[in-house]
Short mmCIF file of C-alpha atoms and ligand atoms in Angstrom, two decimals:
data_model
loop_
_atom_site.label_atom_id
_atom_site.label_comp_id
_atom_site.label_asym_id
_atom_site.label_seq_id
_atom_site.Cartn_x
_atom_site.Cartn_y
_atom_site.Cartn_z
CA MET A 1 -27.28 35.29 22.17
CA ARG A 2 -28.58 31.72 22.25
CA LYS A 3 -26.13 28.93 21.53
CA GLN A 4 -25.17 28.36 17.87
CA ILE A 5 -24.24 24.72 17.37
CA ALA A 6 -22.58 22.68 14.63
CA ALA A 7 -23.31 19.05 15.55
CA ALA A 8 -21.67 16.21 13.66
CA ASN A 9 -23.88 13.13 13.58
CA TRP A 10 -21.57 10.40 12.34
CA LYS A 11 -24.40 7.85 12.47
CA MET A 12 -22.97 4.29 12.08
CA ASN A 13 -19.84 5.33 10.20
CA GLY A 14 -16.10 5.11 10.67
CA THR A 15 -13.52 2.74 12.09
CA LEU A 16 -11.46 3.67 15.15
CA GLN A 17 -8.68 4.84 12.86
CA GLN A 18 -11.06 7.06 10.88
CA ALA A 19 -12.56 8.42 14.10
CA ASN A 20 -9.08 9.43 15.27
CA GLU A 21 -8.32 11.12 11.95
CA LEU A 22 -11.61 13.00 11.85
CA LEU A 23 -11.45 14.27 15.41
CA ASP A 24 -7.77 15.23 15.13
CA GLY A 25 -8.31 16.90 11.77
CA ILE A 26 -10.98 19.19 13.19
CA ILE A 27 -9.42 19.84 16.59
CA ASN A 28 -6.00 20.57 15.05
CA GLU A 29 -7.54 23.36 12.99
CA LYS A 30 -7.49 25.30 16.30
CA ILE A 31 -10.67 27.23 15.60
CA SER A 32 -11.29 29.78 18.32
CA TYR A 33 -14.83 29.80 19.64
CA SER A 34 -16.75 32.70 21.09
CA PRO A 35 -18.83 31.61 24.10
CA HIS A 36 -22.09 31.31 22.15
CA ARG A 37 -20.63 28.82 19.62
CA GLU A 38 -20.30 25.10 20.13
CA VAL A 39 -19.25 22.04 18.12
CA VAL A 40 -20.73 18.68 19.11
CA PHE A 41 -19.39 15.29 18.03
CA ALA A 42 -22.17 12.69 18.06
CA VAL A 43 -19.96 9.67 17.57
CA PRO A 44 -20.83 5.96 17.78
CA PHE A 45 -20.77 4.54 21.34
CA PRO A 46 -17.32 2.84 21.07
CA TYR A 47 -15.66 6.20 20.34
CA LEU A 48 -17.31 8.36 23.02
CA ILE A 49 -14.49 8.06 25.56
CA LEU A 50 -11.93 8.72 22.83
CA ALA A 51 -13.79 11.86 21.70
CA LYS A 52 -14.19 13.03 25.28
CA GLU A 53 -10.47 12.56 25.92
CA LYS A 54 -9.50 14.50 22.78
CA ILE A 55 -11.66 17.55 23.54
CA LYS A 56 -10.60 17.70 27.18
CA ASN A 57 -9.56 21.24 28.15
CA ILE A 58 -10.36 22.67 24.70
CA ASN A 59 -13.01 25.35 24.51
CA GLY A 60 -16.05 24.97 22.33
CA TYR A 61 -16.24 21.17 21.95
CA LYS A 62 -18.83 18.77 23.35
CA VAL A 63 -19.63 15.10 22.85
CA ALA A 64 -22.99 13.47 22.17
CA ALA A 65 -24.31 9.92 22.13
CA GLN A 66 -26.69 9.06 19.30
CA ASN A 67 -29.22 7.24 21.50
CA CYS A 68 -29.82 5.83 24.96
CA TYR A 69 -32.30 3.50 26.61
CA THR A 70 -35.07 4.49 28.99
CA LYS A 71 -34.04 2.21 31.85
CA SER A 72 -31.04 2.91 34.11
CA SER A 73 -29.70 -0.65 34.27
CA GLY A 74 -30.75 -4.28 33.99
CA ALA A 75 -31.25 -7.14 31.58
CA PHE A 76 -31.50 -5.17 28.32
CA THR A 77 -28.85 -6.75 26.13
CA GLY A 78 -27.36 -4.36 23.64
CA GLU A 79 -28.71 -1.16 25.19
CA VAL A 80 -26.82 1.76 26.76
CA SER A 81 -28.22 3.76 29.67
CA ALA A 82 -28.16 7.49 30.34
CA ALA A 83 -26.45 6.74 33.66
CA MET A 84 -23.59 5.06 31.76
CA LEU A 85 -23.30 8.07 29.47
CA GLN A 86 -23.28 10.43 32.42
CA SER A 87 -20.54 8.38 34.07
CA ILE A 88 -18.22 9.04 31.11
CA GLU A 89 -19.26 12.72 31.07
CA VAL A 90 -21.10 12.79 27.78
CA ASP A 91 -22.80 16.18 27.25
CA TYR A 92 -25.67 15.55 24.84
CA VAL A 93 -27.77 12.66 23.53
CA ILE A 94 -29.59 12.71 20.19
CA ILE A 95 -33.16 11.62 20.85
CA GLY A 96 -35.79 10.81 18.26
CA HIS A 97 -33.71 10.92 15.11
CA SER A 98 -35.94 9.95 12.19
CA GLU A 99 -33.79 6.86 11.61
CA ARG A 100 -34.58 5.72 15.18
CA ARG A 101 -38.24 6.47 14.65
CA GLU A 102 -38.46 4.73 11.27
CA ILE A 103 -36.02 1.82 11.48
CA PHE A 104 -36.27 1.08 15.21
CA ALA A 105 -39.95 1.99 15.68
CA GLU A 106 -39.39 4.54 18.42
CA ASN A 107 -42.64 6.37 19.20
CA SER A 108 -43.43 9.65 20.92
CA LYS A 109 -44.11 8.05 24.29
CA MET A 110 -40.80 6.22 24.28
CA LEU A 111 -39.03 9.40 23.21
CA ALA A 112 -40.65 11.36 26.05
CA ALA A 113 -39.25 8.74 28.45
CA LYS A 114 -35.80 9.02 26.85
CA VAL A 115 -35.88 12.80 27.19
CA ASP A 116 -36.74 12.37 30.88
CA VAL A 117 -33.99 9.89 31.57
CA CYS A 118 -31.43 12.17 29.87
CA LEU A 119 -32.46 15.18 31.93
CA ALA A 120 -32.45 13.12 35.13
CA ASN A 121 -28.82 12.23 34.36
CA ASN A 122 -27.69 15.75 33.47
CA LEU A 123 -27.50 15.01 29.76
CA SER A 124 -28.99 17.50 27.31
CA PRO A 125 -31.24 15.90 24.71
CA ILE A 126 -30.93 17.02 21.10
CA PHE A 127 -34.53 16.30 20.25
CA CYS A 128 -35.17 15.64 16.55
CA CYS A 129 -38.43 16.28 14.73
CA GLY A 130 -39.38 16.54 11.07
CA GLU A 131 -41.89 15.40 8.51
CA PRO A 132 -41.72 12.79 5.73
CA LEU A 133 -42.15 13.77 2.10
CA GLN A 134 -45.86 12.90 1.80
CA ILE A 135 -46.67 15.19 4.74
CA ARG A 136 -44.73 18.06 3.14
CA GLU A 137 -46.53 17.45 -0.15
CA ALA A 138 -49.88 17.54 1.66
CA GLU A 139 -48.73 20.80 3.32
CA THR A 140 -49.52 19.50 6.80
CA GLN A 141 -45.93 19.66 8.08
CA ASN A 142 -46.69 22.25 10.77
CA GLU A 143 -49.34 20.12 12.47
CA TYR A 144 -47.14 17.03 12.13
CA VAL A 145 -44.09 18.62 13.77
CA ALA A 146 -46.20 20.35 16.43
CA THR A 147 -47.62 16.96 17.44
CA GLN A 148 -44.14 15.42 17.67
CA ILE A 149 -43.04 18.23 19.98
CA GLN A 150 -46.20 18.24 22.09
CA GLU A 151 -46.13 14.47 22.61
CA SER A 152 -42.48 14.20 23.64
CA LEU A 153 -41.56 17.57 25.20
CA PHE A 154 -44.63 19.34 26.53
CA HIS A 155 -44.59 17.50 29.86
CA LEU A 156 -41.32 19.26 30.73
CA THR A 157 -41.09 22.23 33.08
CA ASN A 158 -39.61 25.57 31.99
CA ASP A 159 -36.35 24.75 33.75
CA GLN A 160 -36.10 21.35 32.10
CA LEU A 161 -36.77 22.71 28.63
CA LYS A 162 -33.84 25.10 29.00
CA ASN A 163 -31.57 22.05 28.76
CA VAL A 164 -33.08 20.78 25.52
CA VAL A 165 -31.82 21.50 22.01
CA VAL A 166 -34.24 20.91 19.12
CA ALA A 167 -33.21 19.79 15.64
CA TYR A 168 -35.65 20.16 12.76
CA GLU A 169 -34.80 17.53 10.17
CA PRO A 170 -37.24 17.15 7.30
CA ILE A 171 -36.93 13.48 6.39
CA TRP A 172 -37.05 14.19 2.66
CA ALA A 173 -33.85 16.23 3.02
CA ILE A 174 -31.82 13.65 4.97
CA GLY A 175 -29.04 12.03 2.98
CA THR A 176 -30.83 12.88 -0.25
CA GLY A 177 -28.80 15.89 -1.30
CA LYS A 178 -32.15 17.68 -1.43
CA THR A 179 -31.82 20.47 1.11
CA ALA A 180 -34.78 22.45 2.34
CA THR A 181 -34.39 26.01 1.13
CA ALA A 182 -33.13 28.44 3.73
CA GLN A 183 -36.61 29.96 3.75
CA GLN A 184 -38.33 26.59 4.31
CA ALA A 185 -35.99 25.95 7.27
CA GLN A 186 -36.63 29.43 8.65
CA ASP A 187 -40.42 29.13 8.30
CA MET A 188 -40.58 25.83 10.18
CA GLN A 189 -38.09 26.88 12.83
CA ALA A 190 -39.94 30.15 13.51
CA PHE A 191 -43.10 28.05 13.80
CA ILE A 192 -41.40 25.69 16.28
CA ARG A 193 -40.09 28.61 18.35
CA ASN A 194 -43.60 30.02 18.43
CA ILE A 195 -45.00 26.72 19.72
CA PHE A 196 -42.56 26.97 22.63
CA LYS A 197 -43.46 30.61 23.14
CA GLU A 198 -47.15 29.79 23.50
CA LYS A 199 -46.50 27.02 25.99
CA TYR A 200 -43.43 28.26 27.90
CA GLY A 201 -43.32 32.02 27.30
CA ASP A 202 -41.09 34.36 25.37
CA GLU A 203 -37.96 34.05 27.49
CA VAL A 204 -37.70 30.26 27.15
CA ALA A 205 -38.56 30.37 23.44
CA LYS A 206 -35.95 33.03 22.73
CA ASN A 207 -33.23 30.99 24.38
CA ILE A 208 -33.84 27.53 22.96
CA SER A 209 -31.41 26.53 20.20
CA ILE A 210 -33.14 25.08 17.14
CA LEU A 211 -30.83 23.41 14.62
CA TYR A 212 -31.57 22.51 11.02
CA GLY A 213 -30.58 19.10 9.64
CA GLY A 214 -30.82 17.59 6.17
CA SER A 215 -28.06 17.73 3.56
CA VAL A 216 -26.20 20.61 5.19
CA LYS A 217 -22.89 21.06 3.35
CA ALA A 218 -20.06 23.56 3.12
CA THR A 219 -21.77 25.17 0.13
CA ASN A 220 -25.17 25.82 1.75
CA ALA A 221 -24.43 26.13 5.49
CA LYS A 222 -23.89 29.87 5.56
CA GLU A 223 -27.13 30.71 3.80
CA ILE A 224 -29.15 28.40 6.09
CA PHE A 225 -27.41 29.41 9.34
CA GLU A 226 -27.93 33.09 8.55
CA MET A 227 -31.68 32.67 9.00
CA PRO A 228 -32.83 34.27 12.26
CA ASP A 229 -34.42 31.13 13.75
CA VAL A 230 -31.73 28.68 12.61
CA ASP A 231 -29.14 28.23 15.34
CA GLY A 232 -26.77 25.93 13.47
CA GLY A 233 -27.04 22.42 12.08
CA LEU A 234 -27.14 18.71 12.77
CA VAL A 235 -24.92 17.40 10.01
CA GLY A 236 -24.69 13.83 8.74
CA GLY A 237 -22.69 13.04 5.60
CA ALA A 238 -20.72 16.29 5.44
CA SER A 239 -19.51 15.86 9.03
CA LEU A 240 -17.42 12.87 7.88
CA SER A 241 -15.10 15.14 5.90
CA VAL A 242 -12.64 17.34 7.78
CA PRO A 243 -12.61 20.27 5.31
CA GLU A 244 -16.41 20.15 4.81
CA PHE A 245 -17.16 20.16 8.51
CA ILE A 246 -14.59 22.88 9.28
CA SER A 247 -16.25 25.07 6.70
CA ILE A 248 -19.68 24.33 8.25
CA ILE A 249 -18.37 25.24 11.71
CA LYS A 250 -17.06 28.52 10.31
CA SER A 251 -20.52 29.26 8.89
CA LEU A 252 -22.11 29.53 12.35
CA LYS A 253 -23.53 32.94 13.30
P1 13P B 301 -27.33 14.36 6.12
O1 13P B 301 -26.58 15.62 6.52
O2 13P B 301 -26.44 13.27 5.66
O3 13P B 301 -28.46 14.68 5.19
O4 13P B 301 -28.00 13.79 7.47
C1 13P B 301 -28.72 14.65 8.26
C2 13P B 301 -28.99 14.00 9.54
O5 13P B 301 -29.76 13.05 9.61
C3 13P B 301 -28.28 14.49 10.73
O6 13P B 301 -28.81 13.93 11.89
#
């Protein structure tokens, strides 16, 4: 079975004290994970080493950065390189979140370079894609998402793609409380898997984990995760609450 993942994207939230409480609250629940399940903490940069330390020697937990820069070192004040993340043994990096695309003007070409630099440093990208509301209303979301994937991932080889996780996050469902229906998530994610199948073949497509993100909560996670092409979630707001996120983890297939 392909990996089923509950990824907590804290975004720019939480003090050190809150980070400690959140991580401890979840880890102390002592959830036992079967090998195909994984929980990822995408914490702000200052808490990565802390998170890594806390999950050490515990099955099922991984740590993600929320971004990285394309260059490996140099005069780029304020940026963090993939090589730095690798040196502290980070597992994943979120690439192309809609907030990076919209607020920080990251484009497909830049994202392709970020994916490359992650893979070159043994970090698995969690590549985000998803359409804004006006695209959904015009019913052109499939073409829109296909273009995002083609422009930033299609230069990869089969072997490289095996280390990529995809997250479909319709922008209209992020932080709005307006979740895509389980069927809308399934339709898009089956479409995405099919794009990979056409380019990379059935075996690669069957094994790539595709997460859904956008107002996932304890009350809707099970219904969404039960869909055949939904392999878990990338969770924002609800990942900042210990009981909410524990319930989401327990909703994984
Ligand atoms: P919310 O779960 O807060 O809607 O955020 C989703 C998201 O952007 C995760 O990356």
